[in-house]
C-alpha cells in the first residue's frame, strides 16, 4: 500500500488500513471491469494507489491517477459525478456496516518516485553514497 502523506497524529489504526485496502481492491475491480454505466468513465484506465479511511470509517479518500497522467480533470469530474453509483457498488461487494462516503484526490507517489530517482542519479549524490 503506497504511503501518500505523512500521517498527522498517531496515524491510521490497523482496522483503518485493513478497510482501506479492501476498499482499494474493490474500487480497482469496479473501475477495471467497467461496472459503471458511463462509457466515458469506462474507457479511462484509472489506477487506485491507496484508500485512506477516517477513524470512524465513514469517509474514504481514494488516491487515483489516470493511466499516463493525462485527463485528470475529466477523470475527477466523472468520478465525482458517479460517486453514488460507486458507493452502491462498493456496498454490494463488501460486508461492512456503513459504506463510506467517497472523496478522490490525485495520487502523486509516482511523481515523487521519479523525483527521487532523478536526485539519486546525480553525480554529487552518488559520490556521497559511495563514501
Short mmCIF file of N, CA and C in Angstrom, two decimals:
data_model
loop_
_atom_site.label_atom_id
_atom_site.label_comp_id
_atom_site.label_asym_id
_atom_site.label_seq_id
_atom_site.Cartn_x
_atom_site.Cartn_y
_atom_site.Cartn_z
N UNK A 1 0.85 -1.16 0.00
CA UNK A 1 0.00 0.00 0.00
C UNK A 1 0.90 1.23 0.00
N UNK A 2 0.71 2.12 -0.93
CA UNK A 2 1.52 3.32 -1.05
C UNK A 2 1.21 4.29 0.07
N UNK A 3 2.23 4.98 0.52
CA UNK A 3 2.04 5.99 1.57
C UNK A 3 2.13 7.36 0.92
N UNK A 4 0.99 8.04 0.76
CA UNK A 4 0.94 9.32 0.08
C UNK A 4 1.32 10.49 0.97
N UNK A 5 0.93 10.43 2.20
CA UNK A 5 1.11 11.57 3.08
C UNK A 5 1.72 11.11 4.39
N UNK A 6 2.39 12.02 5.06
CA UNK A 6 2.86 11.75 6.41
C UNK A 6 1.65 11.91 7.32
N UNK A 7 1.27 10.87 8.05
CA UNK A 7 0.06 10.97 8.86
C UNK A 7 0.21 11.99 9.98
N UNK A 8 -0.86 12.69 10.24
CA UNK A 8 -0.88 13.64 11.34
C UNK A 8 -1.33 12.88 12.58
N UNK A 9 -0.71 13.15 13.70
CA UNK A 9 -1.11 12.47 14.92
C UNK A 9 -0.58 11.05 14.95
N UNK A 10 -1.31 10.15 15.60
CA UNK A 10 -0.82 8.79 15.78
C UNK A 10 -0.83 7.93 14.52
N UNK A 11 -1.48 8.37 13.45
CA UNK A 11 -1.52 7.58 12.22
C UNK A 11 -2.75 6.70 12.17
N UNK A 12 -2.84 5.92 11.13
CA UNK A 12 -4.01 5.06 10.95
C UNK A 12 -3.89 3.80 11.80
N UNK A 13 -5.04 3.34 12.27
CA UNK A 13 -5.08 2.09 13.03
C UNK A 13 -5.02 0.92 12.06
N UNK A 14 -4.80 -0.26 12.61
CA UNK A 14 -4.77 -1.48 11.79
C UNK A 14 -6.12 -1.67 11.09
N UNK A 15 -7.20 -1.36 11.78
CA UNK A 15 -8.54 -1.51 11.22
C UNK A 15 -8.74 -0.56 10.03
N UNK A 16 -8.30 0.69 10.18
CA UNK A 16 -8.42 1.66 9.09
C UNK A 16 -7.62 1.20 7.87
N UNK A 17 -6.42 0.71 8.09
CA UNK A 17 -5.60 0.23 6.97
C UNK A 17 -6.23 -0.97 6.29
N UNK A 18 -6.79 -1.89 7.09
CA UNK A 18 -7.41 -3.08 6.53
C UNK A 18 -8.65 -2.72 5.70
N UNK A 19 -9.51 -1.85 6.23
CA UNK A 19 -10.70 -1.43 5.49
C UNK A 19 -10.30 -0.63 4.25
N UNK A 20 -9.29 0.22 4.38
CA UNK A 20 -8.81 1.00 3.24
C UNK A 20 -8.30 0.11 2.12
N UNK A 21 -7.58 -0.94 2.47
CA UNK A 21 -7.06 -1.86 1.45
C UNK A 21 -8.19 -2.65 0.80
N UNK A 22 -9.20 -3.06 1.58
CA UNK A 22 -10.36 -3.74 1.00
C UNK A 22 -11.11 -2.82 0.03
N UNK A 23 -11.28 -1.56 0.41
CA UNK A 23 -11.94 -0.58 -0.46
C UNK A 23 -11.12 -0.34 -1.72
N UNK A 24 -9.80 -0.25 -1.58
CA UNK A 24 -8.93 -0.03 -2.74
C UNK A 24 -9.07 -1.16 -3.75
N UNK A 25 -9.02 -2.39 -3.25
CA UNK A 25 -9.13 -3.54 -4.15
C UNK A 25 -10.49 -3.58 -4.85
N UNK A 26 -11.54 -3.35 -4.10
CA UNK A 26 -12.89 -3.40 -4.69
C UNK A 26 -13.10 -2.26 -5.67
N UNK A 27 -12.63 -1.05 -5.33
CA UNK A 27 -12.76 0.10 -6.22
C UNK A 27 -11.97 -0.13 -7.51
N UNK A 28 -10.78 -0.68 -7.40
CA UNK A 28 -9.99 -1.00 -8.59
C UNK A 28 -10.71 -2.01 -9.46
N UNK A 29 -11.31 -3.00 -8.82
CA UNK A 29 -12.06 -4.02 -9.54
C UNK A 29 -13.25 -3.41 -10.29
N UNK A 30 -13.99 -2.55 -9.62
CA UNK A 30 -15.15 -1.89 -10.23
C UNK A 30 -14.74 -1.09 -11.46
N UNK A 31 -13.65 -0.31 -11.32
CA UNK A 31 -13.21 0.53 -12.42
C UNK A 31 -12.62 -0.28 -13.56
N UNK A 32 -11.90 -1.35 -13.25
CA UNK A 32 -11.28 -2.14 -14.33
C UNK A 32 -12.30 -2.99 -15.07
N UNK A 33 -13.35 -3.40 -14.39
CA UNK A 33 -14.38 -4.22 -15.03
C UNK A 33 -15.47 -3.39 -15.69
N UNK A 34 -15.35 -2.09 -15.62
CA UNK A 34 -16.30 -1.17 -16.26
C UNK A 34 -17.73 -1.43 -15.77
N UNK A 35 -17.90 -1.50 -14.46
CA UNK A 35 -19.22 -1.76 -13.88
C UNK A 35 -20.09 -0.50 -13.81
N UNK A 36 -19.50 0.67 -14.04
CA UNK A 36 -20.24 1.93 -14.02
C UNK A 36 -20.92 2.11 -15.37
N UNK A 37 -22.13 2.65 -15.36
CA UNK A 37 -22.89 2.82 -16.60
C UNK A 37 -22.58 4.17 -17.26
N UNK A 38 -21.32 4.37 -17.59
CA UNK A 38 -20.89 5.59 -18.28
C UNK A 38 -19.74 5.23 -19.21
N UNK A 39 -19.95 5.31 -20.52
CA UNK A 39 -18.90 4.92 -21.46
C UNK A 39 -17.65 5.79 -21.35
N UNK A 40 -17.81 7.08 -20.98
CA UNK A 40 -16.64 7.95 -20.85
C UNK A 40 -15.74 7.49 -19.71
N UNK A 41 -16.34 7.11 -18.59
CA UNK A 41 -15.55 6.63 -17.45
C UNK A 41 -14.99 5.24 -17.74
N UNK A 42 -15.75 4.42 -18.41
CA UNK A 42 -15.30 3.05 -18.69
C UNK A 42 -14.13 3.00 -19.66
N UNK A 43 -13.98 3.99 -20.51
CA UNK A 43 -12.85 3.97 -21.46
C UNK A 43 -11.55 4.47 -20.82
N UNK A 44 -11.65 5.03 -19.61
CA UNK A 44 -10.45 5.51 -18.91
C UNK A 44 -9.83 4.39 -18.09
N UNK A 45 -8.51 4.34 -18.09
CA UNK A 45 -7.79 3.40 -17.22
C UNK A 45 -7.34 4.20 -16.00
N UNK A 46 -7.89 3.85 -14.85
CA UNK A 46 -7.61 4.59 -13.63
C UNK A 46 -6.92 3.67 -12.63
N UNK A 47 -5.81 4.15 -12.07
CA UNK A 47 -5.09 3.42 -11.05
C UNK A 47 -5.48 3.95 -9.68
N UNK A 48 -5.88 3.06 -8.79
CA UNK A 48 -6.20 3.42 -7.41
C UNK A 48 -4.99 3.02 -6.56
N UNK A 49 -4.19 4.00 -6.17
CA UNK A 49 -2.97 3.71 -5.44
C UNK A 49 -3.18 3.41 -3.97
N UNK A 50 -4.12 4.10 -3.36
CA UNK A 50 -4.34 3.95 -1.92
C UNK A 50 -5.72 4.49 -1.58
N UNK A 51 -6.31 3.93 -0.53
CA UNK A 51 -7.55 4.47 0.02
C UNK A 51 -7.32 4.65 1.52
N UNK A 52 -7.51 5.86 1.99
CA UNK A 52 -7.37 6.17 3.42
C UNK A 52 -8.76 6.39 3.99
N UNK A 53 -8.98 5.83 5.16
CA UNK A 53 -10.29 5.86 5.79
C UNK A 53 -10.20 6.66 7.08
N UNK A 54 -11.25 7.46 7.35
CA UNK A 54 -11.31 8.24 8.59
C UNK A 54 -11.42 7.30 9.79
N UNK A 55 -11.10 7.76 11.00
CA UNK A 55 -11.16 6.89 12.18
C UNK A 55 -12.53 6.26 12.43
N UNK A 56 -13.62 6.96 12.06
CA UNK A 56 -14.95 6.38 12.26
C UNK A 56 -15.41 5.55 11.06
N UNK A 57 -14.55 5.40 10.05
CA UNK A 57 -14.80 4.60 8.85
C UNK A 57 -15.96 5.13 8.01
N UNK A 58 -16.30 6.40 8.15
CA UNK A 58 -17.42 6.98 7.41
C UNK A 58 -16.98 7.71 6.13
N UNK A 59 -15.71 8.09 6.05
CA UNK A 59 -15.20 8.83 4.89
C UNK A 59 -13.95 8.11 4.37
N UNK A 60 -13.92 7.87 3.08
CA UNK A 60 -12.78 7.22 2.44
C UNK A 60 -12.24 8.16 1.36
N UNK A 61 -10.94 8.40 1.40
CA UNK A 61 -10.28 9.21 0.38
C UNK A 61 -9.46 8.28 -0.50
N UNK A 62 -9.82 8.22 -1.77
CA UNK A 62 -9.12 7.36 -2.73
C UNK A 62 -8.12 8.21 -3.50
N UNK A 63 -6.88 7.78 -3.52
CA UNK A 63 -5.83 8.45 -4.27
C UNK A 63 -5.73 7.77 -5.62
N UNK A 64 -6.10 8.49 -6.67
CA UNK A 64 -6.23 7.92 -8.01
C UNK A 64 -5.40 8.71 -9.01
N UNK A 65 -5.06 8.04 -10.11
CA UNK A 65 -4.34 8.70 -11.21
C UNK A 65 -4.74 8.01 -12.50
N UNK A 66 -5.00 8.79 -13.56
CA UNK A 66 -5.30 8.17 -14.85
C UNK A 66 -4.02 7.60 -15.47
N UNK A 67 -4.18 6.52 -16.20
CA UNK A 67 -3.03 5.90 -16.86
C UNK A 67 -2.39 6.91 -17.81
N UNK A 68 -1.11 7.12 -17.66
CA UNK A 68 -0.41 8.09 -18.49
C UNK A 68 -0.45 9.49 -17.92
N UNK A 69 -1.26 9.72 -16.90
CA UNK A 69 -1.33 11.03 -16.26
C UNK A 69 -2.13 12.07 -17.02
N UNK A 70 -2.72 11.70 -18.13
CA UNK A 70 -3.48 12.65 -18.95
C UNK A 70 -4.97 12.54 -18.65
N UNK A 71 -5.67 13.67 -18.69
CA UNK A 71 -7.11 13.68 -18.48
C UNK A 71 -7.53 13.66 -17.02
N UNK A 72 -6.73 14.28 -16.17
CA UNK A 72 -7.04 14.29 -14.73
C UNK A 72 -8.34 15.02 -14.42
N UNK A 73 -8.54 16.17 -15.05
CA UNK A 73 -9.75 16.95 -14.78
C UNK A 73 -11.00 16.17 -15.16
N UNK A 74 -10.97 15.54 -16.33
CA UNK A 74 -12.11 14.75 -16.79
C UNK A 74 -12.35 13.56 -15.86
N UNK A 75 -11.26 12.93 -15.43
CA UNK A 75 -11.37 11.78 -14.54
C UNK A 75 -12.05 12.17 -13.22
N UNK A 76 -11.59 13.28 -12.62
CA UNK A 76 -12.18 13.72 -11.35
C UNK A 76 -13.64 14.12 -11.52
N UNK A 77 -13.95 14.76 -12.63
CA UNK A 77 -15.33 15.15 -12.90
C UNK A 77 -16.23 13.92 -13.00
N UNK A 78 -15.78 12.89 -13.72
CA UNK A 78 -16.58 11.67 -13.89
C UNK A 78 -16.68 10.88 -12.59
N UNK A 79 -15.59 10.79 -11.84
CA UNK A 79 -15.64 10.08 -10.57
C UNK A 79 -16.58 10.78 -9.59
N UNK A 80 -16.52 12.10 -9.56
CA UNK A 80 -17.41 12.86 -8.68
C UNK A 80 -18.87 12.68 -9.09
N UNK A 81 -19.10 12.68 -10.38
CA UNK A 81 -20.46 12.51 -10.91
C UNK A 81 -21.05 11.16 -10.53
N UNK A 82 -20.21 10.11 -10.48
CA UNK A 82 -20.67 8.75 -10.23
C UNK A 82 -20.33 8.25 -8.83
N UNK A 83 -20.10 9.17 -7.89
CA UNK A 83 -19.78 8.77 -6.51
C UNK A 83 -20.85 7.88 -5.90
N UNK A 84 -22.11 8.23 -6.11
CA UNK A 84 -23.20 7.44 -5.54
C UNK A 84 -23.25 6.03 -6.08
N UNK A 85 -23.08 5.89 -7.39
CA UNK A 85 -23.09 4.56 -8.00
C UNK A 85 -21.88 3.74 -7.55
N UNK A 86 -20.72 4.39 -7.44
CA UNK A 86 -19.53 3.69 -6.95
C UNK A 86 -19.74 3.22 -5.51
N UNK A 87 -20.32 4.07 -4.70
CA UNK A 87 -20.58 3.72 -3.30
C UNK A 87 -21.55 2.54 -3.23
N UNK A 88 -22.57 2.56 -4.07
CA UNK A 88 -23.54 1.47 -4.10
C UNK A 88 -22.86 0.16 -4.51
N UNK A 89 -22.02 0.20 -5.52
CA UNK A 89 -21.31 -1.00 -5.97
C UNK A 89 -20.33 -1.49 -4.90
N UNK A 90 -19.71 -0.56 -4.18
CA UNK A 90 -18.82 -0.95 -3.09
C UNK A 90 -19.60 -1.68 -2.00
N UNK A 91 -20.79 -1.18 -1.68
CA UNK A 91 -21.58 -1.79 -0.61
C UNK A 91 -22.03 -3.20 -0.97
N UNK A 92 -22.26 -3.45 -2.25
CA UNK A 92 -22.67 -4.79 -2.68
C UNK A 92 -21.52 -5.79 -2.57
N UNK A 93 -20.31 -5.32 -2.73
CA UNK A 93 -19.17 -6.24 -2.75
C UNK A 93 -18.47 -6.41 -1.43
N UNK A 94 -18.91 -5.70 -0.40
CA UNK A 94 -18.23 -5.77 0.90
C UNK A 94 -19.24 -5.93 2.02
N UNK A 95 -18.80 -6.56 3.07
CA UNK A 95 -19.67 -6.74 4.23
C UNK A 95 -19.19 -5.83 5.36
N UNK A 96 -19.54 -4.57 5.25
CA UNK A 96 -19.26 -3.62 6.32
C UNK A 96 -20.56 -2.91 6.67
N UNK A 97 -20.60 -2.42 7.90
CA UNK A 97 -21.84 -1.84 8.41
C UNK A 97 -22.27 -0.61 7.62
N UNK A 98 -21.34 0.30 7.39
CA UNK A 98 -21.62 1.53 6.64
C UNK A 98 -20.60 1.65 5.52
N UNK A 99 -21.09 1.89 4.33
CA UNK A 99 -20.17 2.15 3.21
C UNK A 99 -19.76 3.61 3.28
N UNK A 100 -18.47 3.89 3.31
CA UNK A 100 -18.03 5.28 3.50
C UNK A 100 -18.33 6.17 2.30
N UNK A 101 -18.43 7.46 2.60
CA UNK A 101 -18.52 8.48 1.55
C UNK A 101 -17.20 8.49 0.81
N UNK A 102 -17.23 8.70 -0.49
CA UNK A 102 -16.00 8.67 -1.28
C UNK A 102 -15.54 10.08 -1.64
N UNK A 103 -14.26 10.30 -1.46
CA UNK A 103 -13.59 11.51 -1.92
C UNK A 103 -12.41 11.05 -2.77
N UNK A 104 -12.06 11.84 -3.75
CA UNK A 104 -10.97 11.47 -4.66
C UNK A 104 -9.91 12.55 -4.67
N UNK A 105 -8.65 12.11 -4.64
CA UNK A 105 -7.51 13.02 -4.72
C UNK A 105 -6.49 12.42 -5.68
N UNK A 106 -5.65 13.28 -6.21
CA UNK A 106 -4.62 12.84 -7.14
C UNK A 106 -3.52 12.10 -6.39
N UNK A 107 -3.14 10.95 -6.87
CA UNK A 107 -2.05 10.15 -6.30
C UNK A 107 -0.75 10.65 -6.89
N UNK A 108 0.08 11.26 -6.06
CA UNK A 108 1.34 11.83 -6.56
C UNK A 108 2.56 10.98 -6.21
N UNK A 109 2.37 9.74 -5.78
CA UNK A 109 3.51 8.92 -5.41
C UNK A 109 4.40 8.60 -6.61
N UNK A 110 3.82 8.47 -7.81
CA UNK A 110 4.62 8.19 -9.00
C UNK A 110 5.53 9.38 -9.32
N UNK A 111 5.02 10.60 -9.15
CA UNK A 111 5.83 11.80 -9.36
C UNK A 111 6.96 11.87 -8.32
N UNK A 112 6.65 11.50 -7.10
CA UNK A 112 7.66 11.51 -6.05
C UNK A 112 8.75 10.49 -6.34
N UNK A 113 8.38 9.32 -6.84
CA UNK A 113 9.37 8.30 -7.19
C UNK A 113 10.29 8.79 -8.31
N UNK A 114 9.73 9.44 -9.31
CA UNK A 114 10.54 9.98 -10.40
C UNK A 114 11.52 11.03 -9.87
N UNK A 115 11.06 11.87 -8.98
CA UNK A 115 11.93 12.90 -8.40
C UNK A 115 13.04 12.27 -7.57
N UNK A 116 12.74 11.23 -6.80
CA UNK A 116 13.77 10.53 -6.00
C UNK A 116 14.80 9.89 -6.91
N UNK A 117 14.33 9.25 -7.98
CA UNK A 117 15.28 8.64 -8.93
C UNK A 117 16.18 9.69 -9.56
N UNK A 118 15.60 10.84 -9.91
CA UNK A 118 16.38 11.91 -10.51
C UNK A 118 17.45 12.40 -9.53
N UNK A 119 17.07 12.58 -8.28
CA UNK A 119 18.02 13.05 -7.27
C UNK A 119 19.12 12.01 -7.03
N UNK A 120 18.74 10.75 -6.96
CA UNK A 120 19.73 9.71 -6.68
C UNK A 120 20.69 9.49 -7.84
N UNK A 121 20.31 9.89 -9.04
CA UNK A 121 21.19 9.70 -10.19
C UNK A 121 22.20 10.84 -10.37
N UNK A 122 22.11 11.88 -9.56
CA UNK A 122 23.06 12.99 -9.66
C UNK A 122 24.44 12.54 -9.19
N UNK A 123 25.49 13.06 -9.83
CA UNK A 123 26.86 12.66 -9.51
C UNK A 123 27.23 12.99 -8.06
N UNK A 124 26.81 14.15 -7.57
CA UNK A 124 27.15 14.55 -6.20
C UNK A 124 26.54 13.59 -5.18
N UNK A 125 25.35 13.13 -5.43
CA UNK A 125 24.70 12.20 -4.50
C UNK A 125 25.38 10.84 -4.56
N UNK A 126 25.71 10.38 -5.74
CA UNK A 126 26.41 9.10 -5.88
C UNK A 126 27.75 9.13 -5.16
N UNK A 127 28.47 10.23 -5.29
CA UNK A 127 29.76 10.38 -4.61
C UNK A 127 29.57 10.26 -3.11
N UNK A 128 28.55 10.94 -2.57
CA UNK A 128 28.31 10.89 -1.13
C UNK A 128 27.91 9.49 -0.66
N UNK A 129 27.16 8.78 -1.48
CA UNK A 129 26.73 7.44 -1.11
C UNK A 129 27.88 6.45 -1.14
N UNK A 130 28.86 6.66 -2.01
CA UNK A 130 29.98 5.75 -2.14
C UNK A 130 30.99 5.89 -1.00
N UNK A 131 30.91 6.97 -0.25
CA UNK A 131 31.88 7.19 0.86
C UNK A 131 31.69 6.24 1.97
#
